[in-house]
Amino acid sequence: MRYDASHKEETRKRILASASQTIRLKGPDGVGVAKLMSEAGLTHGGFYAHFKSKEDLVAQTITEMFETTLIHLTRTLANGTPSQGLRLYIDLYLGRDHRDHPETGCPMAALSGDVARMDAAGKQAFGRGLSMMHQVITEHLEQIEPKSVDTASLAKSLTSEMAGALAMARATFDDEQAESILASSRRAVKERVGLF
């Protein structure tokens, strides 16, 4: 039976959605092609109709993760004034729900430790996604900060601190310590951009 292009694209999206959760939780090495295809309701052989290799799947999944994250980021930043939108984003990003659900969270915190061991395609996909995140936050900061502030550097610094704090909060089994890490980072990031 032959399927049309829209069916193939829907199938690809289903595979990417399943891979996205697995990669966020277990890293790229935790993805098994046979298991992934089974979870998507497909046969192992059908994998190569959509991806050249497992590395290609990982790179495409990272691209998809960042695209989804950018949609969420843009919607969150659009709430209220520029300052209110950024405050909300910081609170959500460095919140308990994001900490407790890495399978649907930001790829920066979930994958930054794995990227160094990825092939070139995975690194490039991560780098492109990171650049897009920085660009969106830079443009948003330009609406808040005085013209004298280097908003591009500030955006890189803020995203790095937030992703690092989230990763550290996820790494500890001590709930009180995890909450302290998130609260400290929320406060520090907001203070740096005058959101208090």
CSV table of C-alpha atoms in Angstrom, one decimal:
chain,number,residue,atom,x,y,z
A,1,MET,CA,0.0,0.0,0.0
A,2,ARG,CA,1.4,3.4,-1.0
A,3,TYR,CA,0.9,6.4,1.3
A,4,ASP,CA,0.8,10.0,0.4
A,5,ALA,CA,3.4,12.6,1.5
A,6,SER,CA,1.2,13.9,4.4
A,7,HIS,CA,1.0,10.3,5.9
A,8,LYS,CA,4.8,10.0,5.7
A,9,GLU,CA,5.2,13.4,7.4
A,10,GLU,CA,2.8,12.5,10.1
A,11,THR,CA,4.7,9.3,10.7
A,12,ARG,CA,8.0,11.1,10.9
A,13,LYS,CA,6.5,13.6,13.4
A,14,ARG,CA,5.3,10.6,15.6
A,15,ILE,CA,8.8,9.1,15.6
A,16,LEU,CA,10.3,12.5,16.4
A,17,ALA,CA,7.9,13.0,19.3
A,18,SER,CA,8.7,9.7,20.8
A,19,ALA,CA,12.5,10.2,20.2
A,20,SER,CA,12.3,13.6,21.8
A,21,GLN,CA,11.0,12.3,25.1
A,22,THR,CA,13.5,9.4,25.2
A,23,ILE,CA,16.5,11.6,24.3
A,24,ARG,CA,15.6,14.2,26.9
A,25,LEU,CA,15.3,11.5,29.6
A,26,LYS,CA,18.1,9.1,28.6
A,27,GLY,CA,20.3,11.0,26.3
A,28,PRO,CA,21.0,10.1,22.6
A,29,ASP,CA,22.7,6.8,23.6
A,30,GLY,CA,19.5,5.8,25.4
A,31,VAL,CA,17.6,5.7,22.1
A,32,GLY,CA,17.1,2.2,20.6
A,33,VAL,CA,15.8,2.3,17.0
A,34,ALA,CA,13.8,-0.9,17.3
A,35,LYS,CA,12.1,0.2,20.6
A,36,LEU,CA,11.5,3.6,19.3
A,37,MET,CA,9.8,2.3,16.1
A,38,SER,CA,7.7,-0.1,18.2
A,39,GLU,CA,6.6,2.8,20.5
A,40,ALA,CA,5.5,4.7,17.4
A,41,GLY,CA,3.5,1.6,16.2
A,42,LEU,CA,5.9,1.0,13.3
A,43,THR,CA,8.3,-1.8,12.2
A,44,HIS,CA,12.1,-1.4,12.6
A,45,GLY,CA,12.5,-1.6,8.8
A,46,GLY,CA,10.4,1.5,8.3
A,47,PHE,CA,13.0,3.7,10.1
A,48,TYR,CA,15.1,4.1,7.1
A,49,ALA,CA,12.2,5.6,5.1
A,50,HIS,CA,12.5,8.6,7.4
A,51,PHE,CA,16.1,8.8,8.6
A,52,LYS,CA,19.5,8.0,7.2
A,53,SER,CA,20.9,6.8,10.5
A,54,LYS,CA,20.4,7.0,14.2
A,55,GLU,CA,22.7,10.1,14.2
A,56,ASP,CA,20.4,11.7,11.6
A,57,LEU,CA,17.4,10.9,13.9
A,58,VAL,CA,19.2,12.5,16.9
A,59,ALA,CA,20.0,15.6,14.9
A,60,GLN,CA,16.5,16.0,13.5
A,61,THR,CA,15.0,15.4,17.0
A,62,ILE,CA,17.2,18.1,18.5
A,63,THR,CA,16.0,20.5,15.8
A,64,GLU,CA,12.4,19.6,16.6
A,65,MET,CA,13.0,20.0,20.3
A,66,PHE,CA,14.3,23.5,19.9
A,67,GLU,CA,11.5,24.5,17.5
A,68,THR,CA,8.9,23.4,20.1
A,69,THR,CA,10.9,25.2,22.9
A,70,LEU,CA,11.0,28.4,20.8
A,71,ILE,CA,7.3,28.4,20.3
A,72,HIS,CA,6.8,28.0,24.1
A,73,LEU,CA,9.4,30.7,24.8
A,74,THR,CA,7.8,33.2,22.3
A,75,ARG,CA,4.3,32.6,23.7
A,76,THR,CA,5.5,33.0,27.3
A,77,LEU,CA,7.4,36.2,26.6
A,78,ALA,CA,4.3,37.7,25.0
A,79,ASN,CA,2.4,37.7,28.3
A,80,GLY,CA,1.9,41.3,29.5
A,81,THR,CA,4.7,43.8,29.3
A,82,PRO,CA,8.2,42.8,28.2
A,83,SER,CA,9.3,42.7,31.9
A,84,GLN,CA,6.2,40.6,32.9
A,85,GLY,CA,6.8,38.2,30.0
A,86,LEU,CA,10.4,37.7,31.0
A,87,ARG,CA,9.6,37.3,34.7
A,88,LEU,CA,7.0,34.6,33.8
A,89,TYR,CA,9.5,32.8,31.6
A,90,ILE,CA,12.1,32.8,34.3
A,91,ASP,CA,9.6,31.5,36.9
A,92,LEU,CA,8.4,28.7,34.6
A,93,TYR,CA,11.9,27.7,33.4
A,94,LEU,CA,13.3,27.6,36.9
A,95,GLY,CA,10.2,26.1,38.4
A,96,ARG,CA,9.3,22.7,40.0
A,97,ASP,CA,7.2,21.5,37.1
A,98,HIS,CA,10.0,22.1,34.6
A,99,ARG,CA,12.5,20.4,36.9
A,100,ASP,CA,10.2,17.4,37.4
A,101,HIS,CA,9.4,16.9,33.7
A,102,PRO,CA,12.6,16.8,31.7
A,103,GLU,CA,10.9,14.7,29.0
A,104,THR,CA,9.0,17.7,27.8
A,105,GLY,CA,11.5,20.4,28.9
A,106,CYS,CA,14.2,22.6,27.4
A,107,PRO,CA,16.8,20.8,25.4
A,108,MET,CA,19.6,23.1,26.7
A,109,ALA,CA,19.4,21.7,30.2
A,110,ALA,CA,18.5,18.1,29.1
A,111,LEU,CA,21.3,17.7,26.5
A,112,SER,CA,24.2,20.1,27.2
A,113,GLY,CA,26.2,17.3,28.9
A,114,ASP,CA,25.7,15.0,25.9
A,115,VAL,CA,26.5,17.4,23.1
A,116,ALA,CA,30.3,17.1,23.4
A,117,ARG,CA,30.0,13.4,22.6
A,118,MET,CA,27.7,13.8,19.6
A,119,ASP,CA,28.6,13.7,15.9
A,120,ALA,CA,28.9,16.8,13.9
A,121,ALA,CA,25.2,16.8,12.8
A,122,GLY,CA,24.0,16.6,16.4
A,123,LYS,CA,26.4,19.4,17.6
A,124,GLN,CA,25.3,21.6,14.7
A,125,ALA,CA,21.6,21.1,15.4
A,126,PHE,CA,22.2,21.9,19.1
A,127,GLY,CA,24.2,25.0,18.1
A,128,ARG,CA,21.6,26.3,15.7
A,129,GLY,CA,18.9,25.8,18.4
A,130,LEU,CA,21.0,27.5,21.0
A,131,SER,CA,21.6,30.5,18.7
A,132,MET,CA,17.9,30.8,18.0
A,133,MET,CA,17.1,30.8,21.7
A,134,HIS,CA,19.8,33.5,22.3
A,135,GLN,CA,18.3,35.6,19.5
A,136,VAL,CA,14.8,35.5,20.8
A,137,ILE,CA,15.9,36.4,24.3
A,138,THR,CA,18.3,39.1,23.0
A,139,GLU,CA,15.5,40.8,21.1
A,140,HIS,CA,13.2,40.6,24.1
A,141,LEU,CA,15.9,42.1,26.4
A,142,GLU,CA,16.3,45.0,24.0
A,143,GLN,CA,12.8,46.0,24.9
A,144,ILE,CA,13.7,46.1,28.6
A,145,GLU,CA,17.4,47.1,29.0
A,146,PRO,CA,18.9,50.5,28.3
A,147,LYS,CA,20.7,50.8,24.9
A,148,SER,CA,24.1,50.8,26.7
A,149,VAL,CA,23.6,47.1,27.8
A,150,ASP,CA,25.1,44.4,25.6
A,151,THR,CA,21.8,42.4,25.4
A,152,ALA,CA,23.4,39.6,23.3
A,153,SER,CA,26.0,38.8,26.0
A,154,LEU,CA,23.3,39.1,28.7
A,155,ALA,CA,21.0,36.7,26.9
A,156,LYS,CA,23.8,34.1,26.6
A,157,SER,CA,24.7,34.5,30.2
A,158,LEU,CA,21.1,34.3,31.4
A,159,THR,CA,20.3,31.2,29.4
A,160,SER,CA,23.5,29.5,30.5
A,161,GLU,CA,22.8,30.2,34.2
A,162,MET,CA,19.2,29.1,33.9
A,163,ALA,CA,20.0,25.8,32.0
A,164,GLY,CA,22.8,25.1,34.5
A,165,ALA,CA,20.6,25.7,37.5
A,166,LEU,CA,17.9,23.5,36.1
A,167,ALA,CA,20.4,20.7,35.3
A,168,MET,CA,21.8,21.0,38.9
A,169,ALA,CA,18.4,20.9,40.4
A,170,ARG,CA,17.5,17.8,38.5
A,171,ALA,CA,20.8,16.2,39.5
A,172,THR,CA,20.1,16.3,43.2
A,173,PHE,CA,17.9,13.9,45.1
A,174,ASP,CA,17.5,16.3,47.9
A,175,ASP,CA,14.2,18.2,47.2
A,176,GLU,CA,15.1,21.0,49.5
A,177,GLN,CA,18.5,21.5,47.9
A,178,ALA,CA,16.9,21.4,44.4
A,179,GLU,CA,14.3,24.0,45.4
A,180,SER,CA,17.1,26.2,46.8
A,181,ILE,CA,19.1,26.0,43.6
A,182,LEU,CA,16.1,27.1,41.5
A,183,ALA,CA,15.0,29.8,43.9
A,184,SER,CA,18.6,31.3,44.1
A,185,SER,CA,18.9,31.3,40.3
A,186,ARG,CA,15.4,32.8,39.8
A,187,ARG,CA,16.3,35.6,42.2
A,188,ALA,CA,19.8,36.2,40.7
A,189,VAL,CA,18.6,36.3,37.1
A,190,LYS,CA,15.7,38.7,37.9
A,191,GLU,CA,18.0,41.0,39.8
A,192,ARG,CA,20.4,41.1,36.9
A,193,VAL,CA,17.7,42.4,34.6
A,194,GLY,CA,15.9,44.6,37.1
A,195,LEU,CA,12.8,42.5,37.5
A,196,PHE,CA,12.4,43.1,41.3
